[in-house]
């Protein structure tokens, strides 16, 4: 969540920062597992003055980014914007929950990480989720037993997280999700998930007593 808050800050501050190269290698964890965004070598400051001359300097020509994480419009020389970083965030979110990189050999032709997730929702969400997500729930359980322990509410929360990742990584920059809305929705999902997990444990505890 700290990664999310940090990202929102850099794109919504008085002079927004366009990172241009958000990817796993640029997300660092400290001893408390707090995420920090690093490597601002390609970053650009976005003026809110609206001056055409300045905006022309923000062309993505020459901005390479990283294949799989860079917004598709940058490959066509489109103007840089915070929407490009929103795309990268969406891909990162999908990667975290599927355990698959956007450059995996599986993805070729018309199949990419975005479409891979989209085709699986909502009915096959458990088939694409990374096993480490289940390990967070119970490290001693195998995946099958973890599936059976998940409630419909928790599964729905997982689908919602994937849908946010998809909404951030759509092809059209203007259609991508607003990061303030992303923060509110993820906090809501987290709260519901933890409440459901705690509630289920209380029920199980009362049954065994």
mmCIF file of C-alpha atoms in Angstrom:
data_model
loop_
_atom_site.group_PDB
_atom_site.id
_atom_site.type_symbol
_atom_site.label_atom_id
_atom_site.label_comp_id
_atom_site.label_asym_id
_atom_site.label_seq_id
_atom_site.Cartn_x
_atom_site.Cartn_y
_atom_site.Cartn_z
ATOM 1 C CA UNK A 1 0.000 0.000 0.000
ATOM 2 C CA UNK A 2 2.942 2.343 0.622
ATOM 3 C CA UNK A 3 3.944 1.828 -3.000
ATOM 4 C CA UNK A 4 0.479 2.948 -4.066
ATOM 5 C CA UNK A 5 0.536 6.032 -1.839
ATOM 6 C CA UNK A 6 4.019 6.974 -3.010
ATOM 7 C CA UNK A 7 2.966 6.625 -6.640
ATOM 8 C CA UNK A 8 -0.143 8.745 -6.120
ATOM 9 C CA UNK A 9 2.004 11.449 -4.541
ATOM 10 C CA UNK A 10 4.426 11.741 -7.458
ATOM 11 C CA UNK A 11 1.671 12.038 -10.077
ATOM 12 C CA UNK A 12 -0.659 14.337 -8.114
ATOM 13 C CA UNK A 13 1.771 16.742 -6.416
ATOM 14 C CA UNK A 14 1.835 20.399 -7.484
ATOM 15 C CA UNK A 15 4.331 19.582 -10.229
ATOM 16 C CA UNK A 16 3.497 15.978 -11.158
ATOM 17 C CA UNK A 17 6.389 13.627 -11.898
ATOM 18 C CA UNK A 18 6.194 11.177 -14.779
ATOM 19 C CA UNK A 19 8.473 8.262 -13.851
ATOM 20 C CA UNK A 20 8.469 6.622 -17.316
ATOM 21 C CA UNK A 21 10.017 3.343 -16.125
ATOM 22 C CA UNK A 22 7.971 1.722 -13.366
ATOM 23 C CA UNK A 23 8.904 -1.965 -13.104
ATOM 24 C CA UNK A 24 9.734 -4.522 -10.374
ATOM 25 C CA UNK A 25 13.478 -3.714 -10.440
ATOM 26 C CA UNK A 26 12.672 -0.118 -9.553
ATOM 27 C CA UNK A 27 10.551 -1.021 -6.525
ATOM 28 C CA UNK A 28 12.761 -1.404 -3.451
ATOM 29 C CA UNK A 29 11.745 -2.873 -0.082
ATOM 30 C CA UNK A 30 13.292 -1.779 3.200
ATOM 31 C CA UNK A 31 13.668 -3.894 6.353
ATOM 32 C CA UNK A 32 10.005 -3.289 7.213
ATOM 33 C CA UNK A 33 8.928 -4.367 3.709
ATOM 34 C CA UNK A 34 7.888 -0.801 2.945
ATOM 35 C CA UNK A 35 8.043 -0.197 -0.808
ATOM 36 C CA UNK A 36 9.996 2.702 -2.303
ATOM 37 C CA UNK A 37 10.024 3.820 -5.933
ATOM 38 C CA UNK A 38 13.566 4.262 -7.268
ATOM 39 C CA UNK A 39 15.502 5.141 -10.444
ATOM 40 C CA UNK A 40 14.069 8.418 -11.669
ATOM 41 C CA UNK A 41 16.610 8.586 -14.494
ATOM 42 C CA UNK A 42 13.892 8.838 -17.156
ATOM 43 C CA UNK A 43 11.499 10.919 -15.046
ATOM 44 C CA UNK A 44 9.999 14.153 -16.345
ATOM 45 C CA UNK A 45 8.298 17.039 -14.543
ATOM 46 C CA UNK A 46 4.870 17.887 -15.919
ATOM 47 C CA UNK A 47 4.123 21.613 -16.063
ATOM 48 C CA UNK A 48 0.549 22.664 -15.393
ATOM 49 C CA UNK A 49 1.047 25.967 -17.213
ATOM 50 C CA UNK A 50 -0.402 24.497 -20.388
ATOM 51 C CA UNK A 51 2.255 26.124 -22.572
ATOM 52 C CA UNK A 52 2.402 24.310 -25.888
ATOM 53 C CA UNK A 53 6.169 24.763 -26.212
ATOM 54 C CA UNK A 54 6.765 22.940 -22.950
ATOM 55 C CA UNK A 55 4.319 20.180 -23.746
ATOM 56 C CA UNK A 56 6.110 19.489 -26.995
ATOM 57 C CA UNK A 57 9.233 18.715 -24.977
ATOM 58 C CA UNK A 58 7.317 15.873 -23.331
ATOM 59 C CA UNK A 59 7.137 13.739 -26.447
ATOM 60 C CA UNK A 60 7.874 10.092 -25.674
ATOM 61 C CA UNK A 61 10.296 9.967 -28.614
ATOM 62 C CA UNK A 62 13.587 8.758 -27.164
ATOM 63 C CA UNK A 63 11.893 7.465 -23.999
ATOM 64 C CA UNK A 64 12.454 3.719 -24.099
ATOM 65 C CA UNK A 65 11.136 2.560 -20.733
ATOM 66 C CA UNK A 66 10.993 -1.212 -20.369
ATOM 67 C CA UNK A 67 9.248 -3.594 -22.739
ATOM 68 C CA UNK A 68 6.081 -4.978 -21.186
ATOM 69 C CA UNK A 69 5.759 -2.174 -18.644
ATOM 70 C CA UNK A 70 5.950 0.933 -20.842
ATOM 71 C CA UNK A 71 2.596 2.271 -22.030
ATOM 72 C CA UNK A 72 1.818 1.218 -25.625
ATOM 73 C CA UNK A 73 1.315 4.817 -26.791
ATOM 74 C CA UNK A 74 4.958 5.590 -25.984
ATOM 75 C CA UNK A 75 5.999 3.219 -28.748
ATOM 76 C CA UNK A 76 4.205 5.519 -31.186
ATOM 77 C CA UNK A 77 5.885 8.696 -29.966
ATOM 78 C CA UNK A 78 2.838 10.010 -28.114
ATOM 79 C CA UNK A 79 3.061 12.806 -25.568
ATOM 80 C CA UNK A 80 4.179 11.748 -22.104
ATOM 81 C CA UNK A 81 1.560 11.838 -19.357
ATOM 82 C CA UNK A 82 0.866 10.428 -15.919
ATOM 83 C CA UNK A 83 -1.484 7.993 -17.664
ATOM 84 C CA UNK A 84 1.601 6.177 -18.910
ATOM 85 C CA UNK A 85 2.662 5.485 -15.329
ATOM 86 C CA UNK A 86 -0.882 4.366 -14.496
ATOM 87 C CA UNK A 87 -0.513 1.722 -17.220
ATOM 88 C CA UNK A 88 2.774 0.529 -15.703
ATOM 89 C CA UNK A 89 1.169 0.368 -12.258
ATOM 90 C CA UNK A 90 -1.659 -1.766 -13.650
ATOM 91 C CA UNK A 91 0.816 -4.203 -15.193
ATOM 92 C CA UNK A 92 2.735 -4.368 -11.902
ATOM 93 C CA UNK A 93 -0.479 -5.156 -10.033
ATOM 94 C CA UNK A 94 -1.382 -7.949 -12.465
ATOM 95 C CA UNK A 95 2.146 -9.352 -12.213
ATOM 96 C CA UNK A 96 2.093 -9.351 -8.411
ATOM 97 C CA UNK A 97 -1.104 -11.379 -8.284
ATOM 98 C CA UNK A 98 -0.430 -13.763 -11.182
ATOM 99 C CA UNK A 99 3.292 -14.241 -10.688
ATOM 100 C CA UNK A 100 3.728 -13.790 -14.453
ATOM 101 C CA UNK A 101 5.882 -11.157 -16.105
ATOM 102 C CA UNK A 102 4.483 -9.343 -19.143
ATOM 103 C CA UNK A 103 7.497 -10.655 -21.086
ATOM 104 C CA UNK A 104 6.911 -14.359 -20.294
ATOM 105 C CA UNK A 105 7.166 -16.713 -23.281
ATOM 106 C CA UNK A 106 3.468 -17.497 -22.841
ATOM 107 C CA UNK A 107 2.599 -14.048 -24.137
ATOM 108 C CA UNK A 108 2.919 -13.722 -27.899
ATOM 109 C CA UNK A 109 0.820 -12.680 -30.874
ATOM 110 C CA UNK A 110 -2.404 -11.164 -29.464
ATOM 111 C CA UNK A 111 -2.029 -12.650 -25.972
ATOM 112 C CA UNK A 112 -0.495 -10.390 -23.345
ATOM 113 C CA UNK A 113 -0.703 -10.217 -19.554
ATOM 114 C CA UNK A 114 -3.704 -7.881 -19.686
ATOM 115 C CA UNK A 115 -5.699 -10.162 -21.994
ATOM 116 C CA UNK A 116 -4.577 -13.271 -20.089
ATOM 117 C CA UNK A 117 -6.199 -11.936 -16.928
ATOM 118 C CA UNK A 118 -9.229 -10.502 -18.703
ATOM 119 C CA UNK A 119 -10.071 -13.857 -20.317
ATOM 120 C CA UNK A 120 -9.935 -15.622 -16.946
ATOM 121 C CA UNK A 121 -12.292 -13.319 -15.033
ATOM 122 C CA UNK A 122 -14.342 -13.939 -13.118
ATOM 123 C CA UNK A 123 -14.898 -17.697 -13.284
ATOM 124 C CA UNK A 124 -11.287 -18.859 -13.599
ATOM 125 C CA UNK A 125 -9.632 -16.378 -11.260
ATOM 126 C CA UNK A 126 -8.251 -19.172 -9.054
ATOM 127 C CA UNK A 127 -6.467 -20.666 -12.052
ATOM 128 C CA UNK A 128 -4.363 -17.576 -12.714
ATOM 129 C CA UNK A 129 -3.575 -16.358 -9.203
ATOM 130 C CA UNK A 130 -0.012 -16.876 -7.992
ATOM 131 C CA UNK A 131 0.372 -19.557 -5.324
ATOM 132 C CA UNK A 132 2.256 -17.144 -3.070
ATOM 133 C CA UNK A 133 -1.024 -15.268 -2.580
ATOM 134 C CA UNK A 134 -2.427 -18.407 -0.992
ATOM 135 C CA UNK A 135 0.742 -18.883 1.023
ATOM 136 C CA UNK A 136 -0.009 -15.571 2.693
ATOM 137 C CA UNK A 137 -3.184 -17.190 3.999
ATOM 138 C CA UNK A 138 -1.651 -20.481 5.052
ATOM 139 C CA UNK A 139 1.964 -21.391 4.335
ATOM 140 C CA UNK A 140 1.547 -25.005 5.394
ATOM 141 C CA UNK A 141 -1.387 -25.675 3.088
ATOM 142 C CA UNK A 142 -1.204 -26.711 -0.539
ATOM 143 C CA UNK A 143 -3.069 -24.725 -3.175
ATOM 144 C CA UNK A 144 -6.077 -27.033 -3.351
ATOM 145 C CA UNK A 145 -6.759 -26.831 0.370
ATOM 146 C CA UNK A 146 -6.254 -23.068 0.291
ATOM 147 C CA UNK A 147 -8.882 -22.782 -2.423
ATOM 148 C CA UNK A 148 -11.395 -24.641 -0.296
ATOM 149 C CA UNK A 149 -10.725 -22.330 2.647
ATOM 150 C CA UNK A 150 -11.386 -19.167 0.679
ATOM 151 C CA UNK A 151 -14.862 -17.736 1.040
ATOM 152 C CA UNK A 152 -16.830 -16.355 -1.881
ATOM 153 C CA UNK A 153 -16.281 -12.868 -0.449
ATOM 154 C CA UNK A 154 -12.503 -13.326 -0.453
ATOM 155 C CA UNK A 155 -12.568 -14.678 -3.995
ATOM 156 C CA UNK A 156 -14.647 -11.673 -5.030
ATOM 157 C CA UNK A 157 -12.011 -9.396 -3.474
ATOM 158 C CA UNK A 158 -9.375 -11.088 -5.606
ATOM 159 C CA UNK A 159 -11.452 -10.529 -8.742
ATOM 160 C CA UNK A 160 -11.832 -6.850 -7.837
ATOM 161 C CA UNK A 161 -8.056 -6.445 -7.486
ATOM 162 C CA UNK A 162 -7.552 -7.957 -10.929
ATOM 163 C CA UNK A 163 -10.238 -5.685 -12.360
ATOM 164 C CA UNK A 164 -8.379 -2.661 -11.012
ATOM 165 C CA UNK A 165 -5.198 -3.886 -12.671
ATOM 166 C CA UNK A 166 -7.107 -4.266 -15.928
ATOM 167 C CA UNK A 167 -8.703 -0.815 -15.625
ATOM 168 C CA UNK A 168 -5.267 0.751 -15.162
ATOM 169 C CA UNK A 169 -3.703 -1.083 -18.113
ATOM 170 C CA UNK A 170 -6.283 -0.558 -20.858
ATOM 171 C CA UNK A 171 -4.839 0.529 -24.196
ATOM 172 C CA UNK A 172 -6.474 3.961 -24.317
ATOM 173 C CA UNK A 173 -4.703 6.422 -21.948
ATOM 174 C CA UNK A 174 -7.895 8.426 -21.355
ATOM 175 C CA UNK A 175 -9.819 5.344 -20.263
ATOM 176 C CA UNK A 176 -7.365 4.349 -17.540
ATOM 177 C CA UNK A 177 -8.491 4.433 -13.935
ATOM 178 C CA UNK A 178 -7.829 7.509 -11.801
ATOM 179 C CA UNK A 179 -5.218 6.669 -9.155
ATOM 180 C CA UNK A 180 -7.163 8.335 -6.365
ATOM 181 C CA UNK A 181 -10.045 5.975 -7.125
ATOM 182 C CA UNK A 182 -7.565 3.073 -7.239
ATOM 183 C CA UNK A 183 -6.383 3.928 -3.725
ATOM 184 C CA UNK A 184 -9.907 4.148 -2.325
ATOM 185 C CA UNK A 185 -10.988 0.886 -3.962
ATOM 186 C CA UNK A 186 -7.900 -1.073 -2.871
ATOM 187 C CA UNK A 187 -8.247 0.152 0.711
ATOM 188 C CA UNK A 188 -11.907 -0.907 0.667
ATOM 189 C CA UNK A 189 -11.031 -4.338 -0.750
ATOM 190 C CA UNK A 190 -8.303 -4.814 1.849
ATOM 191 C CA UNK A 191 -10.698 -3.926 4.663
ATOM 192 C CA UNK A 192 -13.386 -6.330 3.454
ATOM 193 C CA UNK A 193 -10.865 -9.141 2.915
ATOM 194 C CA UNK A 194 -9.362 -8.817 6.396
ATOM 195 C CA UNK A 195 -12.801 -8.534 7.999
ATOM 196 C CA UNK A 196 -13.968 -11.699 6.245
ATOM 197 C CA UNK A 197 -10.833 -13.604 7.261
ATOM 198 C CA UNK A 198 -11.157 -12.513 10.906
ATOM 199 C CA UNK A 199 -14.881 -13.283 10.945
ATOM 200 C CA UNK A 200 -14.303 -16.792 9.561
ATOM 201 C CA UNK A 201 -11.631 -17.512 12.170
ATOM 202 C CA UNK A 202 -14.006 -16.452 14.955
ATOM 203 C CA UNK A 203 -16.689 -18.778 13.597
ATOM 204 C CA UNK A 204 -14.263 -21.703 13.379
ATOM 205 C CA UNK A 205 -13.008 -20.993 16.885
ATOM 206 C CA UNK A 206 -16.531 -20.966 18.339
ATOM 207 C CA UNK A 207 -17.358 -24.259 16.601
ATOM 208 C CA UNK A 208 -14.311 -26.064 18.003
ATOM 209 C CA UNK A 209 -14.860 -24.852 21.560
#
